[in-house]
Amino acid sequence: MSQATQRERTVTLEDAGPAEKGTAPDEVIIALSPGFGEISTETLSGVSHAEILRETMAGIEEEGASMRVVRVYDTVDLGRMGLVSSNLSGSGISIAIQSRGTTLIHQEDLLQLDNLELFPQGPLLVPETFRAIGRNAARYAKGESPAPVTVENDPMTRPKFQAMAAIWHIKETQCLDEERGQIELDIDFS
């Protein structure tokens, strides 16, 4: 179905209470930044948050792994989001996604700025990339060592989106709520 005729997906993210440490050995946590779906419903390049979340979840499902979605309210730092959420995951694996699209896959025994895979050029990430990120995270959770997800690299992305990314960062920090910490989310697609 063409983009013009396809019905736009929407997602509702409802707080379900404080996120606890998981126990499933194949679990992947998808950690969303405080402003994901709040300051905007799409990334800097116009990919809808609903599509990002659906594709990431589909990639995890394809590999037969379990998952939970958590909003990390106490930081907007991608590395910190990844570390905190990997410590909540039963497998120790998480995917952290900022509202602008920047994403990483993290593992609980790595330092905050270390990660398994980093996708710093959020505006270049398309829905298929998020599905591949979900698949790889599930493979890591199952103890496999997958080849890294390949992504496009465009040196002009930074100058094209840098000013907008700075504004989004400011908006995102306004959504911080250190008292809430990490909250598990119920997801509803429509």
PDB file of C-alpha atoms in Angstrom:
ATOM      1  CA  MET A   1       0.000   0.000   0.000  1.00  0.00           C
ATOM      2  CA  SER A   2       1.418   3.428  -0.853  1.00  0.00           C
ATOM      3  CA  GLN A   3       2.395   5.921   1.804  1.00  0.00           C
ATOM      4  CA  ALA A   4      -0.376   8.311   0.726  1.00  0.00           C
ATOM      5  CA  THR A   5      -3.156   5.757   1.101  1.00  0.00           C
ATOM      6  CA  GLN A   6      -1.877   3.985   4.191  1.00  0.00           C
ATOM      7  CA  ARG A   7      -3.746   4.904   7.390  1.00  0.00           C
ATOM      8  CA  GLU A   8      -1.456   6.602   9.875  1.00  0.00           C
ATOM      9  CA  ARG A   9      -0.774   4.488  12.945  1.00  0.00           C
ATOM     10  CA  THR A  10      -1.082   6.062  16.346  1.00  0.00           C
ATOM     11  CA  VAL A  11       0.093   4.798  19.692  1.00  0.00           C
ATOM     12  CA  THR A  12      -1.140   5.494  23.194  1.00  0.00           C
ATOM     13  CA  LEU A  13       1.403   5.153  25.996  1.00  0.00           C
ATOM     14  CA  GLU A  14      -0.185   4.720  29.443  1.00  0.00           C
ATOM     15  CA  ASP A  15       1.777   4.619  32.691  1.00  0.00           C
ATOM     16  CA  ALA A  16       1.419   1.195  34.351  1.00  0.00           C
ATOM     17  CA  GLY A  17       3.478   1.802  37.480  1.00  0.00           C
ATOM     18  CA  PRO A  18       7.142   1.697  38.464  1.00  0.00           C
ATOM     19  CA  ALA A  19       9.323  -0.556  36.322  1.00  0.00           C
ATOM     20  CA  GLU A  20      10.767  -3.514  38.202  1.00  0.00           C
ATOM     21  CA  LYS A  21      13.673  -5.828  37.356  1.00  0.00           C
ATOM     22  CA  GLY A  22      12.511  -8.448  34.875  1.00  0.00           C
ATOM     23  CA  THR A  23      13.062 -12.176  35.216  1.00  0.00           C
ATOM     24  CA  ALA A  24      12.591 -13.521  31.673  1.00  0.00           C
ATOM     25  CA  PRO A  25      16.038 -14.549  30.361  1.00  0.00           C
ATOM     26  CA  ASP A  26      15.105 -13.469  26.800  1.00  0.00           C
ATOM     27  CA  GLU A  27      13.553 -10.118  27.759  1.00  0.00           C
ATOM     28  CA  VAL A  28      14.411  -6.894  25.919  1.00  0.00           C
ATOM     29  CA  ILE A  29      13.445  -3.549  27.436  1.00  0.00           C
ATOM     30  CA  ILE A  30      12.520  -0.783  25.002  1.00  0.00           C
ATOM     31  CA  ALA A  31      13.307   2.445  26.862  1.00  0.00           C
ATOM     32  CA  LEU A  32      11.679   5.652  25.659  1.00  0.00           C
ATOM     33  CA  SER A  33      12.908   9.125  26.523  1.00  0.00           C
ATOM     34  CA  PRO A  34      10.744  11.439  28.667  1.00  0.00           C
ATOM     35  CA  GLY A  35       9.486  13.392  25.643  1.00  0.00           C
ATOM     36  CA  PHE A  36       8.823  10.429  23.321  1.00  0.00           C
ATOM     37  CA  GLY A  37       5.261  10.945  22.102  1.00  0.00           C
ATOM     38  CA  GLU A  38       4.952  14.036  24.291  1.00  0.00           C
ATOM     39  CA  ILE A  39       6.894  16.847  22.590  1.00  0.00           C
ATOM     40  CA  SER A  40       6.168  15.358  19.176  1.00  0.00           C
ATOM     41  CA  THR A  41       4.699  12.216  17.656  1.00  0.00           C
ATOM     42  CA  GLU A  42       7.478  11.797  15.113  1.00  0.00           C
ATOM     43  CA  THR A  43      11.263  11.961  14.786  1.00  0.00           C
ATOM     44  CA  LEU A  44      13.237  14.875  13.375  1.00  0.00           C
ATOM     45  CA  SER A  45      12.929  13.322   9.913  1.00  0.00           C
ATOM     46  CA  GLY A  46       9.174  12.707  10.186  1.00  0.00           C
ATOM     47  CA  VAL A  47       8.996   8.994  11.033  1.00  0.00           C
ATOM     48  CA  SER A  48       6.076   8.501  13.420  1.00  0.00           C
ATOM     49  CA  HIS A  49       6.813   7.325  16.938  1.00  0.00           C
ATOM     50  CA  ALA A  50       4.045   4.756  16.529  1.00  0.00           C
ATOM     51  CA  GLU A  51       5.848   3.283  13.518  1.00  0.00           C
ATOM     52  CA  ILE A  52       9.209   3.245  15.319  1.00  0.00           C
ATOM     53  CA  LEU A  53       7.745   1.454  18.313  1.00  0.00           C
ATOM     54  CA  ARG A  54       5.714  -1.011  16.234  1.00  0.00           C
ATOM     55  CA  GLU A  55       8.677  -1.936  14.026  1.00  0.00           C
ATOM     56  CA  THR A  56      11.056  -2.311  16.983  1.00  0.00           C
ATOM     57  CA  MET A  57       8.543  -4.550  18.750  1.00  0.00           C
ATOM     58  CA  ALA A  58       7.972  -6.560  15.547  1.00  0.00           C
ATOM     59  CA  GLY A  59      11.708  -7.226  15.243  1.00  0.00           C
ATOM     60  CA  ILE A  60      11.819  -8.563  18.807  1.00  0.00           C
ATOM     61  CA  GLU A  61       8.694 -10.677  18.197  1.00  0.00           C
ATOM     62  CA  GLU A  62      10.194 -12.150  15.008  1.00  0.00           C
ATOM     63  CA  GLU A  63      13.054 -13.538  17.091  1.00  0.00           C
ATOM     64  CA  GLY A  64      10.684 -14.993  19.677  1.00  0.00           C
ATOM     65  CA  ALA A  65      11.956 -12.865  22.571  1.00  0.00           C
ATOM     66  CA  SER A  66       9.851 -11.171  25.228  1.00  0.00           C
ATOM     67  CA  MET A  67       9.750  -7.420  25.810  1.00  0.00           C
ATOM     68  CA  ARG A  68       8.516  -4.567  27.947  1.00  0.00           C
ATOM     69  CA  VAL A  69       8.339  -0.855  27.199  1.00  0.00           C
ATOM     70  CA  VAL A  70       9.526   1.622  29.832  1.00  0.00           C
ATOM     71  CA  ARG A  71       9.667   5.406  29.892  1.00  0.00           C
ATOM     72  CA  VAL A  72      12.833   6.714  31.548  1.00  0.00           C
ATOM     73  CA  TYR A  73      11.795   9.988  33.181  1.00  0.00           C
ATOM     74  CA  ASP A  74      14.998  10.780  35.063  1.00  0.00           C
ATOM     75  CA  THR A  75      17.414  11.353  32.166  1.00  0.00           C
ATOM     76  CA  VAL A  76      17.512  12.394  28.517  1.00  0.00           C
ATOM     77  CA  ASP A  77      21.057  11.069  28.048  1.00  0.00           C
ATOM     78  CA  LEU A  78      20.877   8.141  25.621  1.00  0.00           C
ATOM     79  CA  GLY A  79      23.745   6.210  27.221  1.00  0.00           C
ATOM     80  CA  ARG A  80      22.223   6.594  30.685  1.00  0.00           C
ATOM     81  CA  MET A  81      18.790   5.525  29.365  1.00  0.00           C
ATOM     82  CA  GLY A  82      20.405   2.413  27.898  1.00  0.00           C
ATOM     83  CA  LEU A  83      22.297   1.543  31.074  1.00  0.00           C
ATOM     84  CA  VAL A  84      19.326   2.089  33.405  1.00  0.00           C
ATOM     85  CA  SER A  85      16.957   0.089  31.223  1.00  0.00           C
ATOM     86  CA  SER A  86      19.413  -2.771  30.618  1.00  0.00           C
ATOM     87  CA  ASN A  87      19.589  -3.162  34.395  1.00  0.00           C
ATOM     88  CA  LEU A  88      15.790  -3.614  34.412  1.00  0.00           C
ATOM     89  CA  SER A  89      15.864  -6.254  31.661  1.00  0.00           C
ATOM     90  CA  GLY A  90      15.753  -9.940  32.529  1.00  0.00           C
ATOM     91  CA  SER A  91      18.388 -10.598  29.850  1.00  0.00           C
ATOM     92  CA  GLY A  92      20.359  -7.434  30.529  1.00  0.00           C
ATOM     93  CA  ILE A  93      19.638  -6.114  27.011  1.00  0.00           C
ATOM     94  CA  SER A  94      17.782  -2.911  26.186  1.00  0.00           C
ATOM     95  CA  ILE A  95      17.043  -0.562  23.322  1.00  0.00           C
ATOM     96  CA  ALA A  96      16.990   3.154  24.202  1.00  0.00           C
ATOM     97  CA  ILE A  97      15.162   5.533  21.852  1.00  0.00           C
ATOM     98  CA  GLN A  98      15.100   9.327  22.086  1.00  0.00           C
ATOM     99  CA  SER A  99      12.157  11.301  20.697  1.00  0.00           C
ATOM    100  CA  ARG A 100      14.273  12.642  17.841  1.00  0.00           C
ATOM    101  CA  GLY A 101      15.134   9.080  16.719  1.00  0.00           C
ATOM    102  CA  THR A 102      18.653   8.542  18.075  1.00  0.00           C
ATOM    103  CA  THR A 103      18.850   4.946  19.312  1.00  0.00           C
ATOM    104  CA  LEU A 104      21.189   2.384  20.849  1.00  0.00           C
ATOM    105  CA  ILE A 105      21.312  -1.209  22.038  1.00  0.00           C
ATOM    106  CA  HIS A 106      22.847  -1.566  25.518  1.00  0.00           C
ATOM    107  CA  GLN A 107      23.965  -4.413  27.755  1.00  0.00           C
ATOM    108  CA  GLU A 108      23.840  -4.268  31.551  1.00  0.00           C
ATOM    109  CA  ASP A 109      27.493  -5.120  32.224  1.00  0.00           C
ATOM    110  CA  LEU A 110      28.836  -2.334  29.989  1.00  0.00           C
ATOM    111  CA  LEU A 111      29.723   1.196  31.060  1.00  0.00           C
ATOM    112  CA  GLN A 112      27.252   3.973  30.354  1.00  0.00           C
ATOM    113  CA  LEU A 113      29.049   5.233  27.255  1.00  0.00           C
ATOM    114  CA  ASP A 114      29.773   1.733  25.980  1.00  0.00           C
ATOM    115  CA  ASN A 115      27.053  -0.052  24.079  1.00  0.00           C
ATOM    116  CA  LEU A 116      26.513  -2.933  21.722  1.00  0.00           C
ATOM    117  CA  GLU A 117      25.270  -0.792  18.824  1.00  0.00           C
ATOM    118  CA  LEU A 118      24.801   2.972  18.449  1.00  0.00           C
ATOM    119  CA  PHE A 119      22.648   4.736  15.857  1.00  0.00           C
ATOM    120  CA  PRO A 120      23.617   8.417  16.285  1.00  0.00           C
ATOM    121  CA  GLN A 121      22.144   9.745  13.058  1.00  0.00           C
ATOM    122  CA  GLY A 122      18.491   9.442  14.052  1.00  0.00           C
ATOM    123  CA  PRO A 123      17.194  11.340  11.012  1.00  0.00           C
ATOM    124  CA  LEU A 124      18.573   8.590   8.750  1.00  0.00           C
ATOM    125  CA  LEU A 125      16.790   5.761  10.554  1.00  0.00           C
ATOM    126  CA  VAL A 126      13.778   4.366   8.720  1.00  0.00           C
ATOM    127  CA  PRO A 127      11.130   1.900   9.973  1.00  0.00           C
ATOM    128  CA  GLU A 128      13.021  -1.078   8.510  1.00  0.00           C
ATOM    129  CA  THR A 129      16.092  -0.065  10.525  1.00  0.00           C
ATOM    130  CA  PHE A 130      14.087  -0.097  13.753  1.00  0.00           C
ATOM    131  CA  ARG A 131      12.820  -3.601  12.938  1.00  0.00           C
ATOM    132  CA  ALA A 132      16.433  -4.733  12.417  1.00  0.00           C
ATOM    133  CA  ILE A 133      17.424  -3.079  15.715  1.00  0.00           C
ATOM    134  CA  GLY A 134      14.665  -5.036  17.465  1.00  0.00           C
ATOM    135  CA  ARG A 135      15.828  -8.288  15.866  1.00  0.00           C
ATOM    136  CA  ASN A 136      19.435  -7.716  16.884  1.00  0.00           C
ATOM    137  CA  ALA A 137      18.508  -6.803  20.459  1.00  0.00           C
ATOM    138  CA  ALA A 138      16.482 -10.031  20.706  1.00  0.00           C
ATOM    139  CA  ARG A 139      19.429 -12.006  19.332  1.00  0.00           C
ATOM    140  CA  TYR A 140      21.736 -10.466  21.940  1.00  0.00           C
ATOM    141  CA  ALA A 141      19.153 -11.340  24.614  1.00  0.00           C
ATOM    142  CA  LYS A 142      19.249 -14.963  23.438  1.00  0.00           C
ATOM    143  CA  GLY A 143      23.051 -15.016  23.769  1.00  0.00           C
ATOM    144  CA  GLU A 144      23.838 -14.682  20.073  1.00  0.00           C
ATOM    145  CA  SER A 145      26.395 -12.340  18.471  1.00  0.00           C
ATOM    146  CA  PRO A 146      24.622 -10.878  15.426  1.00  0.00           C
ATOM    147  CA  ALA A 147      26.276  -8.754  12.774  1.00  0.00           C
ATOM    148  CA  PRO A 148      25.626  -5.070  13.532  1.00  0.00           C
ATOM    149  CA  VAL A 149      22.683  -3.389  11.833  1.00  0.00           C
ATOM    150  CA  THR A 150      23.916  -1.515   8.777  1.00  0.00           C
ATOM    151  CA  VAL A 151      22.768   2.071   8.426  1.00  0.00           C
ATOM    152  CA  GLU A 152      23.206   4.863   5.962  1.00  0.00           C
ATOM    153  CA  ASN A 153      25.799   7.522   6.770  1.00  0.00           C
ATOM    154  CA  ASP A 154      25.363  11.065   5.486  1.00  0.00           C
ATOM    155  CA  PRO A 155      27.863  13.730   6.594  1.00  0.00           C
ATOM    156  CA  MET A 156      25.285  16.436   5.810  1.00  0.00           C
ATOM    157  CA  THR A 157      22.797  15.059   8.352  1.00  0.00           C
ATOM    158  CA  ARG A 158      24.458  16.801  11.272  1.00  0.00           C
ATOM    159  CA  PRO A 159      24.441  20.329   9.819  1.00  0.00           C
ATOM    160  CA  LYS A 160      20.941  19.833   8.410  1.00  0.00           C
ATOM    161  CA  PHE A 161      19.363  18.760  11.724  1.00  0.00           C
ATOM    162  CA  GLN A 162      21.729  20.141  14.401  1.00  0.00           C
ATOM    163  CA  ALA A 163      19.757  23.285  15.277  1.00  0.00           C
ATOM    164  CA  MET A 164      16.456  21.394  15.435  1.00  0.00           C
ATOM    165  CA  ALA A 165      18.063  18.623  17.534  1.00  0.00           C
ATOM    166  CA  ALA A 166      19.265  21.251  20.027  1.00  0.00           C
ATOM    167  CA  ILE A 167      15.757  22.701  20.340  1.00  0.00           C
ATOM    168  CA  TRP A 168      14.293  19.201  20.819  1.00  0.00           C
ATOM    169  CA  HIS A 169      16.884  18.500  23.513  1.00  0.00           C
ATOM    170  CA  ILE A 170      15.726  21.576  25.419  1.00  0.00           C
ATOM    171  CA  LYS A 171      12.076  20.501  25.064  1.00  0.00           C
ATOM    172  CA  GLU A 172      12.966  16.962  26.113  1.00  0.00           C
ATOM    173  CA  THR A 173      14.704  18.165  29.283  1.00  0.00           C
ATOM    174  CA  GLN A 174      11.486  19.974  30.231  1.00  0.00           C
ATOM    175  CA  CYS A 175       9.825  16.525  30.435  1.00  0.00           C
ATOM    176  CA  LEU A 176      12.313  15.238  33.042  1.00  0.00           C
ATOM    177  CA  ASP A 177      10.831  14.044  36.333  1.00  0.00           C
ATOM    178  CA  GLU A 178      13.503  12.518  38.562  1.00  0.00           C
ATOM    179  CA  GLU A 179      10.953  11.463  41.169  1.00  0.00           C
ATOM    180  CA  ARG A 180       9.161   9.201  38.685  1.00  0.00           C
ATOM    181  CA  GLY A 181      12.314   7.347  37.615  1.00  0.00           C
ATOM    182  CA  GLN A 182      11.404   4.521  35.242  1.00  0.00           C
ATOM    183  CA  ILE A 183       7.755   3.730  34.549  1.00  0.00           C
ATOM    184  CA  GLU A 184       6.487   0.647  32.739  1.00  0.00           C
ATOM    185  CA  LEU A 185       4.095   1.494  29.903  1.00  0.00           C
ATOM    186  CA  ASP A 186       0.989  -0.133  28.500  1.00  0.00           C
ATOM    187  CA  ILE A 187       0.955   0.229  24.712  1.00  0.00           C
ATOM    188  CA  ASP A 188      -2.114   0.545  22.512  1.00  0.00           C
ATOM    189  CA  PHE A 189      -1.833   0.874  18.729  1.00  0.00           C
ATOM    190  CA  SER A 190      -4.745   2.171  16.686  1.00  0.00           C
TER     191      SER A 190
END
